[in-house]
PDB file of N, CA and C in Angstrom:
ATOM      1  N   ALA A  39      87.049  85.190  66.729  1.00  0.00           N
ATOM      2  CA  ALA A  39      88.231  85.674  66.051  1.00  0.00           C
ATOM      3  C   ALA A  39      88.254  86.836  65.538  1.00  0.00           C
ATOM      4  N   ILE A  40      87.038  87.002  64.659  1.00  0.00           N
ATOM      5  CA  ILE A  40      86.921  88.193  63.757  1.00  0.00           C
ATOM      6  C   ILE A  40      87.065  89.483  64.864  1.00  0.00           C
ATOM      7  N   GLY A  41      86.150  89.141  66.010  1.00  0.00           N
ATOM      8  CA  GLY A  41      86.150  90.304  66.824  1.00  0.00           C
ATOM      9  C   GLY A  41      87.039  90.888  67.592  1.00  0.00           C
ATOM     10  N   ALA A  42      87.867  89.672  67.815  1.00  0.00           N
ATOM     11  CA  ALA A  42      88.987  90.015  68.794  1.00  0.00           C
ATOM     12  C   ALA A  42      90.067  90.859  68.014  1.00  0.00           C
ATOM     13  N   HIS A  43      90.366  90.796  66.860  1.00  0.00           N
ATOM     14  CA  HIS A  43      91.676  91.620  66.258  1.00  0.00           C
ATOM     15  C   HIS A  43      91.059  93.058  66.200  1.00  0.00           C
ATOM     16  N   TYR A  44      89.909  93.670  66.573  1.00  0.00           N
ATOM     17  CA  TYR A  44      89.605  94.794  66.547  1.00  0.00           C
ATOM     18  C   TYR A  44      89.987  95.534  68.155  1.00  0.00           C
ATOM     19  N   LEU A  45      90.339  94.671  68.905  1.00  0.00           N
ATOM     20  CA  LEU A  45      91.182  95.094  70.112  1.00  0.00           C
ATOM     21  C   LEU A  45      92.201  95.756  70.069  1.00  0.00           C
ATOM     22  N   ALA A  46      92.869  95.176  68.974  1.00  0.00           N
ATOM     23  CA  ALA A  46      94.302  96.035  68.757  1.00  0.00           C
ATOM     24  C   ALA A  46      94.041  97.217  68.443  1.00  0.00           C
ATOM     25  N   PHE A  47      93.102  97.757  67.588  1.00  0.00           N
ATOM     26  CA  PHE A  47      92.605  99.115  67.232  1.00  0.00           C
ATOM     27  C   PHE A  47      92.503  99.994  68.547  1.00  0.00           C
ATOM     28  N   ILE A  48      91.878  99.559  69.241  1.00  0.00           N
ATOM     29  CA  ILE A  48      91.885 100.075  70.802  1.00  0.00           C
ATOM     30  C   ILE A  48      92.934 100.435  71.507  1.00  0.00           C
ATOM     31  N   MET A  49      93.932  99.330  71.403  1.00  0.00           N
ATOM     32  CA  MET A  49      95.130  99.684  72.330  1.00  0.00           C
ATOM     33  C   MET A  49      96.165 100.342  71.670  1.00  0.00           C
ATOM     34  N   PHE A  50      96.315  99.992  70.349  1.00  0.00           N
ATOM     35  CA  PHE A  50      97.576 100.656  69.720  1.00  0.00           C
ATOM     36  C   PHE A  50      97.178 102.258  69.025  1.00  0.00           C
ATOM     37  N   TYR A  51      96.002 102.345  68.682  1.00  0.00           N
ATOM     38  CA  TYR A  51      95.523 103.418  67.913  1.00  0.00           C
ATOM     39  C   TYR A  51      94.537 104.356  69.037  1.00  0.00           C
ATOM     40  N   GLY A  52      94.191 103.877  69.866  1.00  0.00           N
ATOM     41  CA  GLY A  52      93.373 104.517  70.937  1.00  0.00           C
ATOM     42  C   GLY A  52      91.806 104.857  70.138  1.00  0.00           C
ATOM     43  N   MET A  53      91.509 103.986  69.171  1.00  0.00           N
ATOM     44  CA  MET A  53      90.264 104.067  68.649  1.00  0.00           C
ATOM     45  C   MET A  53      88.818 103.429  69.651  1.00  0.00           C
ATOM     46  N   ASN A  54      88.475 103.962  70.365  1.00  0.00           N
ATOM     47  CA  ASN A  54      87.754 103.486  71.408  1.00  0.00           C
ATOM     48  C   ASN A  54      86.371 103.000  70.763  1.00  0.00           C
ATOM     49  N   GLN A  55      86.153 103.389  69.808  1.00  0.00           N
ATOM     50  CA  GLN A  55      84.667 103.148  69.173  1.00  0.00           C
ATOM     51  C   GLN A  55      84.701 101.832  68.752  1.00  0.00           C
ATOM     52  N   PHE A  56      85.916 101.048  68.733  1.00  0.00           N
ATOM     53  CA  PHE A  56      86.091  99.579  68.064  1.00  0.00           C
ATOM     54  C   PHE A  56      85.618  98.700  69.155  1.00  0.00           C
ATOM     55  N   GLY A  57      85.538  99.031  70.668  1.00  0.00           N
ATOM     56  CA  GLY A  57      85.273  98.276  71.519  1.00  0.00           C
ATOM     57  C   GLY A  57      83.671  97.817  71.390  1.00  0.00           C
ATOM     58  N   ILE A  58      83.200  98.620  70.937  1.00  0.00           N
ATOM     59  CA  ILE A  58      81.543  98.122  70.849  1.00  0.00           C
ATOM     60  C   ILE A  58      81.537  96.903  69.895  1.00  0.00           C
ATOM     61  N   LEU A  59      82.462  97.292  68.766  1.00  0.00           N
ATOM     62  CA  LEU A  59      82.274  96.523  67.779  1.00  0.00           C
ATOM     63  C   LEU A  59      82.657  95.033  68.096  1.00  0.00           C
ATOM     64  N   ALA A  60      83.982  95.178  68.940  1.00  0.00           N
ATOM     65  CA  ALA A  60      84.896  93.793  69.076  1.00  0.00           C
ATOM     66  C   ALA A  60      83.628  93.008  70.171  1.00  0.00           C
ATOM     67  N   ALA A  61      83.060  93.720  71.085  1.00  0.00           N
ATOM     68  CA  ALA A  61      82.238  93.136  72.069  1.00  0.00           C
ATOM     69  C   ALA A  61      81.079  92.604  71.408  1.00  0.00           C
ATOM     70  N   ILE A  62      80.303  93.357  70.382  1.00  0.00           N
ATOM     71  CA  ILE A  62      79.090  92.697  69.990  1.00  0.00           C
ATOM     72  C   ILE A  62      79.543  91.296  68.781  1.00  0.00           C
ATOM     73  N   LEU A  63      80.775  91.694  68.083  1.00  0.00           N
ATOM     74  CA  LEU A  63      81.178  90.205  67.204  1.00  0.00           C
ATOM     75  C   LEU A  63      81.818  89.285  68.192  1.00  0.00           C
ATOM     76  N   ILE A  64      82.302  89.507  69.262  1.00  0.00           N
ATOM     77  CA  ILE A  64      82.903  88.364  70.177  1.00  0.00           C
ATOM     78  C   ILE A  64      81.607  87.808  70.756  1.00  0.00           C
ATOM     79  N   ALA A  65      80.658  88.338  71.270  1.00  0.00           N
ATOM     80  CA  ALA A  65      79.409  87.816  72.115  1.00  0.00           C
ATOM     81  C   ALA A  65      78.749  87.424  71.060  1.00  0.00           C
ATOM     82  N   GLY A  66      78.524  87.624  69.551  1.00  0.00           N
ATOM     83  CA  GLY A  66      77.796  87.023  68.756  1.00  0.00           C
ATOM     84  C   GLY A  66      78.390  85.673  68.387  1.00  0.00           C
ATOM     85  N   GLY A  67      79.516  85.775  68.144  1.00  0.00           N
ATOM     86  CA  GLY A  67      80.185  84.454  67.960  1.00  0.00           C
ATOM     87  C   GLY A  67      79.997  83.242  68.870  1.00  0.00           C
ATOM     88  N   VAL A  68      80.060  83.935  70.410  1.00  0.00           N
ATOM     89  CA  VAL A  68      80.025  82.823  71.235  1.00  0.00           C
ATOM     90  C   VAL A  68      78.288  82.140  71.190  1.00  0.00           C
ATOM     91  N   LEU A  69      77.599  83.016  70.840  1.00  0.00           N
ATOM     92  CA  LEU A  69      76.172  82.895  71.178  1.00  0.00           C
ATOM     93  C   LEU A  69      75.658  81.783  69.787  1.00  0.00           C
ATOM     94  N   PHE A  70      76.510  82.164  69.006  1.00  0.00           N
ATOM     95  CA  PHE A  70      75.949  81.288  67.708  1.00  0.00           C
ATOM     96  C   PHE A  70      76.768  80.105  67.949  1.00  0.00           C
ATOM     97  N   ALA A  71      77.940  80.140  68.370  1.00  0.00           N
ATOM     98  CA  ALA A  71      78.481  78.550  68.717  1.00  0.00           C
ATOM     99  C   ALA A  71      77.668  78.002  69.871  1.00  0.00           C
ATOM    100  N   MET A  72      77.239  78.653  70.575  1.00  0.00           N
ATOM    101  CA  MET A  72      76.496  78.029  71.658  1.00  0.00           C
ATOM    102  C   MET A  72      75.103  77.310  71.211  1.00  0.00           C
ATOM    103  N   PHE A  73      74.434  78.204  70.491  1.00  0.00           N
ATOM    104  CA  PHE A  73      72.829  77.842  70.048  1.00  0.00           C
ATOM    105  C   PHE A  73      72.897  77.676  68.752  1.00  0.00           C
ATOM    106  N   LEU A  74      73.372  77.766  67.789  1.00  0.00           N
ATOM    107  CA  LEU A  74      73.397  77.575  66.758  1.00  0.00           C
ATOM    108  C   LEU A  74      74.862  76.767  65.932  1.00  0.00           C
ATOM    109  N   PRO A  75      75.153  75.834  66.661  1.00  0.00           N
ATOM    110  CA  PRO A  75      76.510  74.999  66.230  1.00  0.00           C
ATOM    111  C   PRO A  75      76.553  74.591  64.730  1.00  0.00           C
ATOM    112  N   ASP A  76      75.224  73.946  64.408  1.00  0.00           N
ATOM    113  CA  ASP A  76      75.340  73.365  63.045  1.00  0.00           C
ATOM    114  C   ASP A  76      75.148  74.335  61.993  1.00  0.00           C
ATOM    115  N   ASN A  77      74.638  75.793  62.244  1.00  0.00           N
ATOM    116  CA  ASN A  77      74.331  76.656  61.260  1.00  0.00           C
ATOM    117  C   ASN A  77      75.741  77.553  61.096  1.00  0.00           C
ATOM    118  N   PHE A  78      76.682  77.180  60.403  1.00  0.00           N
ATOM    119  CA  PHE A  78      77.995  78.090  60.429  1.00  0.00           C
ATOM    120  C   PHE A  78      77.726  79.160  59.594  1.00  0.00           C
ATOM    121  N   SER A  79      76.910  79.102  58.528  1.00  0.00           N
ATOM    122  CA  SER A  79      76.746  80.455  57.600  1.00  0.00           C
ATOM    123  C   SER A  79      75.960  81.542  58.455  1.00  0.00           C
ATOM    124  N   ALA A  80      74.990  81.199  59.247  1.00  0.00           N
ATOM    125  CA  ALA A  80      74.100  82.061  59.760  1.00  0.00           C
ATOM    126  C   ALA A  80      75.197  83.110  60.759  1.00  0.00           C
ATOM    127  N   GLY A  81      76.350  82.549  61.212  1.00  0.00           N
ATOM    128  CA  GLY A  81      77.491  83.742  61.926  1.00  0.00           C
ATOM    129  C   GLY A  81      77.824  84.413  60.732  1.00  0.00           C
ATOM    130  N   GLY A  82      78.425  83.955  59.688  1.00  0.00           N
ATOM    131  CA  GLY A  82      78.950  84.685  58.514  1.00  0.00           C
ATOM    132  C   GLY A  82      77.920  85.832  58.279  1.00  0.00           C
ATOM    133  N   TRP A  83      76.938  85.396  57.989  1.00  0.00           N
ATOM    134  CA  TRP A  83      75.786  86.281  57.525  1.00  0.00           C
ATOM    135  C   TRP A  83      75.603  87.435  58.335  1.00  0.00           C
ATOM    136  N   PHE A  84      75.546  87.175  59.910  1.00  0.00           N
ATOM    137  CA  PHE A  84      75.535  88.136  60.991  1.00  0.00           C
ATOM    138  C   PHE A  84      76.448  89.095  61.020  1.00  0.00           C
ATOM    139  N   THR A  85      77.790  88.519  60.876  1.00  0.00           N
ATOM    140  CA  THR A  85      78.932  89.413  60.695  1.00  0.00           C
ATOM    141  C   THR A  85      79.219  90.172  59.795  1.00  0.00           C
ATOM    142  N   GLY A  86      78.887  89.831  58.649  1.00  0.00           N
ATOM    143  CA  GLY A  86      79.101  90.663  57.517  1.00  0.00           C
ATOM    144  C   GLY A  86      77.829  91.690  57.557  1.00  0.00           C
ATOM    145  N   LEU A  87      76.555  91.509  57.980  1.00  0.00           N
ATOM    146  CA  LEU A  87      75.411  92.323  58.009  1.00  0.00           C
ATOM    147  C   LEU A  87      76.013  93.392  58.995  1.00  0.00           C
ATOM    148  N   PHE A  88      76.454  92.925  59.987  1.00  0.00           N
ATOM    149  CA  PHE A  88      76.865  94.087  61.394  1.00  0.00           C
ATOM    150  C   PHE A  88      77.862  94.498  60.835  1.00  0.00           C
ATOM    151  N   LEU A  89      79.135  94.358  60.196  1.00  0.00           N
ATOM    152  CA  LEU A  89      79.966  95.001  59.659  1.00  0.00           C
ATOM    153  C   LEU A  89      79.911  96.265  58.697  1.00  0.00           C
ATOM    154  N   ILE A  90      78.733  95.863  58.023  1.00  0.00           N
ATOM    155  CA  ILE A  90      78.135  96.917  56.881  1.00  0.00           C
ATOM    156  C   ILE A  90      77.353  97.849  57.659  1.00  0.00           C
ATOM    157  N   VAL A  91      76.459  97.574  58.834  1.00  0.00           N
ATOM    158  CA  VAL A  91      75.825  98.474  59.531  1.00  0.00           C
ATOM    159  C   VAL A  91      76.736  99.517  60.410  1.00  0.00           C
ATOM    160  N   TYR A  92      77.678  98.790  61.084  1.00  0.00           N
ATOM    161  CA  TYR A  92      78.666  99.579  61.765  1.00  0.00           C
ATOM    162  C   TYR A  92      79.362 100.399  60.981  1.00  0.00           C
ATOM    163  N   ALA A  93      79.822 100.444  59.746  1.00  0.00           N
ATOM    164  CA  ALA A  93      80.550 100.780  59.161  1.00  0.00           C
ATOM    165  C   ALA A  93      79.699 102.161  58.505  1.00  0.00           C
ATOM    166  N   LEU A  94      78.721 101.845  58.139  1.00  0.00           N
ATOM    167  CA  LEU A  94      77.799 103.213  57.742  1.00  0.00           C
ATOM    168  C   LEU A  94      77.451 104.050  58.969  1.00  0.00           C
ATOM    169  N   VAL A  95      77.382 103.664  60.230  1.00  0.00           N
ATOM    170  CA  VAL A  95      77.112 104.354  61.365  1.00  0.00           C
ATOM    171  C   VAL A  95      78.469 105.323  61.816  1.00  0.00           C
ATOM    172  N   ILE A  96      79.447 104.653  61.601  1.00  0.00           N
ATOM    173  CA  ILE A  96      80.770 105.238  61.982  1.00  0.00           C
ATOM    174  C   ILE A  96      81.019 106.300  60.852  1.00  0.00           C
ATOM    175  N   TRP A  97      80.839 105.927  59.644  1.00  0.00           N
ATOM    176  CA  TRP A  97      80.884 107.062  58.250  1.00  0.00           C
ATOM    177  C   TRP A  97      80.260 107.841  58.795  1.00  0.00           C
ATOM    178  N   GLY A  98      78.895 108.061  59.095  1.00  0.00           N
ATOM    179  CA  GLY A  98      77.985 108.926  59.268  1.00  0.00           C
ATOM    180  C   GLY A  98      78.415 109.844  60.323  1.00  0.00           C
ATOM    181  N   THR A  99      78.919 109.404  61.392  1.00  0.00           N
ATOM    182  CA  THR A  99      79.581 110.276  62.709  1.00  0.00           C
ATOM    183  C   THR A  99      80.737 110.914  62.139  1.00  0.00           C
ATOM    184  N   VAL A 100      81.827 109.925  61.644  1.00  0.00           N
ATOM    185  CA  VAL A 100      82.977 110.792  61.661  1.00  0.00           C
ATOM    186  C   VAL A 100      82.887 111.816  60.175  1.00  0.00           C
ATOM    187  N   VAL A 101      82.490 111.655  59.301  1.00  0.00           N
ATOM    188  CA  VAL A 101      82.782 112.416  58.052  1.00  0.00           C
ATOM    189  C   VAL A 101      81.976 113.609  58.192  1.00  0.00           C
ATOM    190  N   PRO A 102      80.929 113.922  59.040  1.00  0.00           N
ATOM    191  CA  PRO A 102      80.503 115.433  59.404  1.00  0.00           C
ATOM    192  C   PRO A 102      81.858 115.962  60.197  1.00  0.00           C
ATOM    193  N   ARG A 103      82.235 115.400  61.016  1.00  0.00           N
ATOM    194  CA  ARG A 103      83.242 116.111  61.914  1.00  0.00           C
ATOM    195  C   ARG A 103      84.730 116.309  61.026  1.00  0.00           C
ATOM    196  N   LEU A 104      84.819 115.398  60.240  1.00  0.00           N
ATOM    197  CA  LEU A 104      85.961 115.602  59.185  1.00  0.00           C
ATOM    198  C   LEU A 104      85.942 116.547  58.315  1.00  0.00           C
ATOM    199  N   THR A 105      84.713 117.099  57.980  1.00  0.00           N
ATOM    200  CA  THR A 105      84.289 118.090  56.849  1.00  0.00           C
ATOM    201  C   THR A 105      84.257 119.598  57.635  1.00  0.00           C
ATOM    202  N   LYS A 106      84.130 119.222  58.869  1.00  0.00           N
ATOM    203  CA  LYS A 106      83.981 120.447  59.702  1.00  0.00           C
ATOM    204  C   LYS A 106      85.071 120.943  60.242  1.00  0.00           C
ATOM    205  N   ALA A 107      86.151 120.031  60.484  1.00  0.00           N
ATOM    206  CA  ALA A 107      87.452 120.372  60.644  1.00  0.00           C
ATOM    207  C   ALA A 107      88.365 121.058  59.542  1.00  0.00           C
ATOM    208  N   THR A 108      87.962 120.664  58.280  1.00  0.00           N
ATOM    209  CA  THR A 108      88.913 121.082  57.141  1.00  0.00           C
ATOM    210  C   THR A 108      88.258 122.400  56.527  1.00  0.00           C
ATOM    211  N   VAL A 109      86.900 122.657  56.821  1.00  0.00           N
ATOM    212  CA  VAL A 109      86.282 124.110  56.266  1.00  0.00           C
ATOM    213  C   VAL A 109      86.721 125.116  57.543  1.00  0.00           C
ATOM    214  N   THR A 110      87.509 126.470  56.778  1.00  0.00           N
ATOM    215  CA  THR A 110      87.952 127.332  58.092  1.00  0.00           C
ATOM    216  C   THR A 110      87.359 128.674  57.553  1.00  0.00           C
TER     217      THR A 110
END
């Protein structure tokens, strides 16, 4: 469920980079449910870690473009 709400960012805001995030979180949730159904916290840790890593990657790619756009 956590990955599916990023699909709205793609549809409503045109932010296609969230498609990768949504796909990985949805696939990870399905895989954790299939192979580790008794270990609920592993999915939460995976999600939290992946969201932090993804935020740092997006931040590292967007901030340089924004600073170039504002400097004239």
